[in-house]
């Protein structure tokens, strides 16, 4: 769809803080805390995911619409995180687009230059950047779910995001699924 190389080059200086060890450590601690929260409250989160306020179609349409928009935002940020990390370590990003896989459309970021990185950890960082970003983006949904009024659309949306987007992010670590793994 696009060749993002110049755009990523321009925004990278503003996001260099995200590659500092202190930021990464704090972010990983926050992600671990979120994952523990989701595991501890998994039953209630799942119940909220599948229990719509009035059970009517009128309630589910805006919920699903918002979830689709949030999912697209997550996918976009995921792919740009791969691209930014590749740029950070000296690579170029040839394209960001959409591919047909598993009977659905999926976004992708072409970061072929990571195989040329001399430091193996830089390759790992570029490969994991999308999932790291998605898990980091889920943190506000943990707070929203915890503090939103029960039986509200905000709580239902937060529960859906915590369950579905968390599973989707973690599936990227499965090595035999052709995604980030």
CSV table of C-alpha atoms in Angstrom, one decimal:
chain,number,residue,atom,x,y,z
A,1,UNK,CA,0.0,0.0,0.0
A,2,UNK,CA,2.7,2.5,0.9
A,3,UNK,CA,6.5,2.9,1.0
A,4,UNK,CA,6.9,4.2,4.6
A,5,UNK,CA,10.7,4.6,4.7
A,6,UNK,CA,10.8,8.4,4.6
A,7,UNK,CA,7.9,8.8,6.9
A,8,UNK,CA,9.5,6.5,9.5
A,9,UNK,CA,12.8,8.3,9.1
A,10,UNK,CA,11.0,11.6,10.0
A,11,UNK,CA,9.1,10.3,13.1
A,12,UNK,CA,11.9,8.2,14.5
A,13,UNK,CA,13.6,11.0,16.4
A,14,UNK,CA,10.4,11.8,18.3
A,15,UNK,CA,10.1,8.1,19.4
A,16,UNK,CA,13.7,7.3,20.3
A,17,UNK,CA,12.7,7.3,24.0
A,18,UNK,CA,10.9,4.0,23.3
A,19,UNK,CA,14.2,2.3,22.6
A,20,UNK,CA,15.9,3.4,25.9
A,21,UNK,CA,16.4,0.5,28.4
A,22,UNK,CA,14.5,2.3,31.2
A,23,UNK,CA,11.4,2.8,29.0
A,24,UNK,CA,11.6,-0.9,27.8
A,25,UNK,CA,12.0,-2.1,31.4
A,26,UNK,CA,9.1,-0.1,32.7
A,27,UNK,CA,6.9,-1.1,29.7
A,28,UNK,CA,7.7,-4.8,30.2
A,29,UNK,CA,6.8,-4.5,33.9
A,30,UNK,CA,3.5,-2.8,33.0
A,31,UNK,CA,2.8,-5.5,30.3
A,32,UNK,CA,3.6,-8.3,32.9
A,33,UNK,CA,1.3,-6.6,35.4
A,34,UNK,CA,-1.5,-6.4,32.8
A,35,UNK,CA,-1.1,-10.1,31.9
A,36,UNK,CA,-1.3,-11.1,35.5
A,37,UNK,CA,-4.4,-8.9,35.9
A,38,UNK,CA,-6.0,-10.6,32.9
A,39,UNK,CA,-5.2,-14.0,34.2
A,40,UNK,CA,-6.6,-13.2,37.7
A,41,UNK,CA,-9.8,-11.6,36.3
A,42,UNK,CA,-10.1,-13.9,33.2
A,43,UNK,CA,-13.4,-15.3,34.1
A,44,UNK,CA,-15.0,-11.9,34.7
A,45,UNK,CA,-13.4,-10.5,31.6
A,46,UNK,CA,-14.7,-13.4,29.5
A,47,UNK,CA,-18.2,-13.0,31.0
A,48,UNK,CA,-18.2,-9.3,30.2
A,49,UNK,CA,-17.0,-10.1,26.6
A,50,UNK,CA,-20.0,-12.4,25.9
A,51,UNK,CA,-22.7,-10.6,28.0
A,52,UNK,CA,-24.1,-7.7,26.1
A,53,UNK,CA,-26.1,-5.1,28.1
A,54,UNK,CA,-29.6,-5.8,26.8
A,55,UNK,CA,-28.8,-8.6,24.5
A,56,UNK,CA,-30.2,-6.7,21.6
A,57,UNK,CA,-28.7,-6.3,18.1
A,58,UNK,CA,-28.8,-2.5,18.7
A,59,UNK,CA,-26.2,-2.9,21.4
A,60,UNK,CA,-23.8,-5.2,19.6
A,61,UNK,CA,-23.5,-3.2,16.4
A,62,UNK,CA,-21.7,-0.1,17.9
A,63,UNK,CA,-19.6,-2.5,20.1
A,64,UNK,CA,-18.4,-4.5,17.1
A,65,UNK,CA,-17.9,-1.3,15.1
A,66,UNK,CA,-15.7,0.2,17.8
A,67,UNK,CA,-13.8,-3.0,18.2
A,68,UNK,CA,-13.1,-3.2,14.5
A,69,UNK,CA,-11.8,0.3,14.5
A,70,UNK,CA,-9.6,-0.4,17.5
A,71,UNK,CA,-8.4,-3.6,15.9
A,72,UNK,CA,-7.4,-1.7,12.7
A,73,UNK,CA,-5.5,0.9,14.9
A,74,UNK,CA,-3.7,-2.0,16.7
A,75,UNK,CA,-2.7,-3.6,13.4
A,76,UNK,CA,-1.5,-0.3,12.0
A,77,UNK,CA,0.6,0.5,15.1
A,78,UNK,CA,1.9,-3.1,15.1
A,79,UNK,CA,3.3,-2.9,11.6
A,80,UNK,CA,4.7,0.6,12.1
A,81,UNK,CA,6.4,-0.6,15.3
A,82,UNK,CA,8.2,-3.3,13.2
A,83,UNK,CA,9.2,-0.6,10.6
A,84,UNK,CA,10.4,1.9,13.2
A,85,UNK,CA,12.5,-0.7,15.0
A,86,UNK,CA,14.0,-1.8,11.7
A,87,UNK,CA,14.8,1.9,10.9
A,88,UNK,CA,16.2,2.4,14.4
A,89,UNK,CA,18.8,-0.3,13.8
A,90,UNK,CA,19.8,0.9,10.4
A,91,UNK,CA,17.5,-1.0,8.1
A,92,UNK,CA,15.1,0.2,5.5
A,93,UNK,CA,11.4,-0.5,5.2
A,94,UNK,CA,10.3,-1.3,1.7
A,95,UNK,CA,6.6,-1.5,2.1
A,96,UNK,CA,3.6,-1.8,4.4
A,97,UNK,CA,0.6,-3.5,2.9
A,98,UNK,CA,-2.1,-6.2,3.1
A,99,UNK,CA,-1.8,-9.8,2.3
A,100,UNK,CA,-4.4,-12.6,1.9
A,101,UNK,CA,-3.6,-15.4,4.4
A,102,UNK,CA,-5.7,-17.9,6.5
A,103,UNK,CA,-8.8,-16.9,4.5
A,104,UNK,CA,-8.5,-13.3,5.6
A,105,UNK,CA,-6.6,-10.1,5.0
A,106,UNK,CA,-3.7,-9.3,7.2
A,107,UNK,CA,-1.4,-6.3,7.3
A,108,UNK,CA,2.3,-6.7,6.9
A,109,UNK,CA,5.5,-4.7,7.0
A,110,UNK,CA,8.4,-5.7,4.8
A,111,UNK,CA,11.6,-5.5,6.9
A,112,UNK,CA,13.9,-7.8,4.9
A,113,UNK,CA,16.9,-5.8,6.1
A,114,UNK,CA,16.8,-7.4,9.5
A,115,UNK,CA,18.6,-10.4,8.2
A,116,UNK,CA,21.6,-8.1,7.6
A,117,UNK,CA,21.7,-6.8,11.2
A,118,UNK,CA,25.0,-7.9,12.7
A,119,UNK,CA,23.5,-7.9,16.2
A,120,UNK,CA,21.1,-10.8,16.7
A,121,UNK,CA,19.3,-8.9,19.4
A,122,UNK,CA,18.4,-6.1,16.9
A,123,UNK,CA,16.8,-8.8,14.7
A,124,UNK,CA,14.8,-10.0,17.8
A,125,UNK,CA,13.8,-6.5,18.7
A,126,UNK,CA,12.5,-5.8,15.2
A,127,UNK,CA,10.6,-9.0,15.1
A,128,UNK,CA,9.0,-8.5,18.5
A,129,UNK,CA,8.3,-4.8,18.2
A,130,UNK,CA,4.8,-5.2,16.9
A,131,UNK,CA,3.7,-7.6,19.7
A,132,UNK,CA,5.4,-5.4,22.3
A,133,UNK,CA,3.5,-2.4,21.0
A,134,UNK,CA,0.2,-4.2,21.0
A,135,UNK,CA,0.6,-5.5,24.5
A,136,UNK,CA,1.5,-2.0,25.6
A,137,UNK,CA,-1.5,-0.5,23.9
A,138,UNK,CA,-3.8,-2.9,25.9
A,139,UNK,CA,-2.8,-1.4,29.2
A,140,UNK,CA,-5.4,1.4,29.1
A,141,UNK,CA,-8.1,-1.3,28.4
A,142,UNK,CA,-7.2,-3.0,31.7
A,143,UNK,CA,-7.8,0.3,33.5
A,144,UNK,CA,-11.0,0.9,31.6
A,145,UNK,CA,-12.4,-2.5,32.3
A,146,UNK,CA,-11.5,-2.2,36.0
A,147,UNK,CA,-13.1,1.2,36.5
A,148,UNK,CA,-15.9,1.3,34.0
A,149,UNK,CA,-19.4,0.9,35.3
A,150,UNK,CA,-20.7,-2.7,35.1
A,151,UNK,CA,-23.0,-3.4,32.3
A,152,UNK,CA,-21.7,-0.5,30.3
A,153,UNK,CA,-20.5,-0.5,26.6
A,154,UNK,CA,-17.1,0.8,27.8
A,155,UNK,CA,-16.7,-2.2,30.0
A,156,UNK,CA,-17.9,-4.6,27.3
A,157,UNK,CA,-15.5,-3.0,24.8
A,158,UNK,CA,-12.6,-3.2,27.2
A,159,UNK,CA,-13.3,-6.8,28.0
A,160,UNK,CA,-13.5,-7.7,24.3
A,161,UNK,CA,-10.2,-5.9,23.6
A,162,UNK,CA,-8.5,-7.5,26.6
A,163,UNK,CA,-9.6,-10.9,25.6
A,164,UNK,CA,-9.4,-10.9,21.8
A,165,UNK,CA,-6.5,-8.5,21.2
A,166,UNK,CA,-4.4,-10.1,23.9
A,167,UNK,CA,-4.9,-13.5,22.4
A,168,UNK,CA,-4.1,-12.1,19.0
A,169,UNK,CA,-0.9,-10.4,20.2
A,170,UNK,CA,0.3,-13.5,22.0
A,171,UNK,CA,-0.4,-15.7,19.0
A,172,UNK,CA,2.4,-13.8,17.3
A,173,UNK,CA,4.9,-15.8,19.5
A,174,UNK,CA,3.7,-19.1,18.2
A,175,UNK,CA,6.6,-20.2,15.8
A,176,UNK,CA,4.6,-22.4,13.4
A,177,UNK,CA,1.9,-19.8,12.7
A,178,UNK,CA,3.1,-17.6,9.8
A,179,UNK,CA,2.8,-14.3,11.5
A,180,UNK,CA,5.5,-12.7,13.6
A,181,UNK,CA,6.6,-16.1,15.0
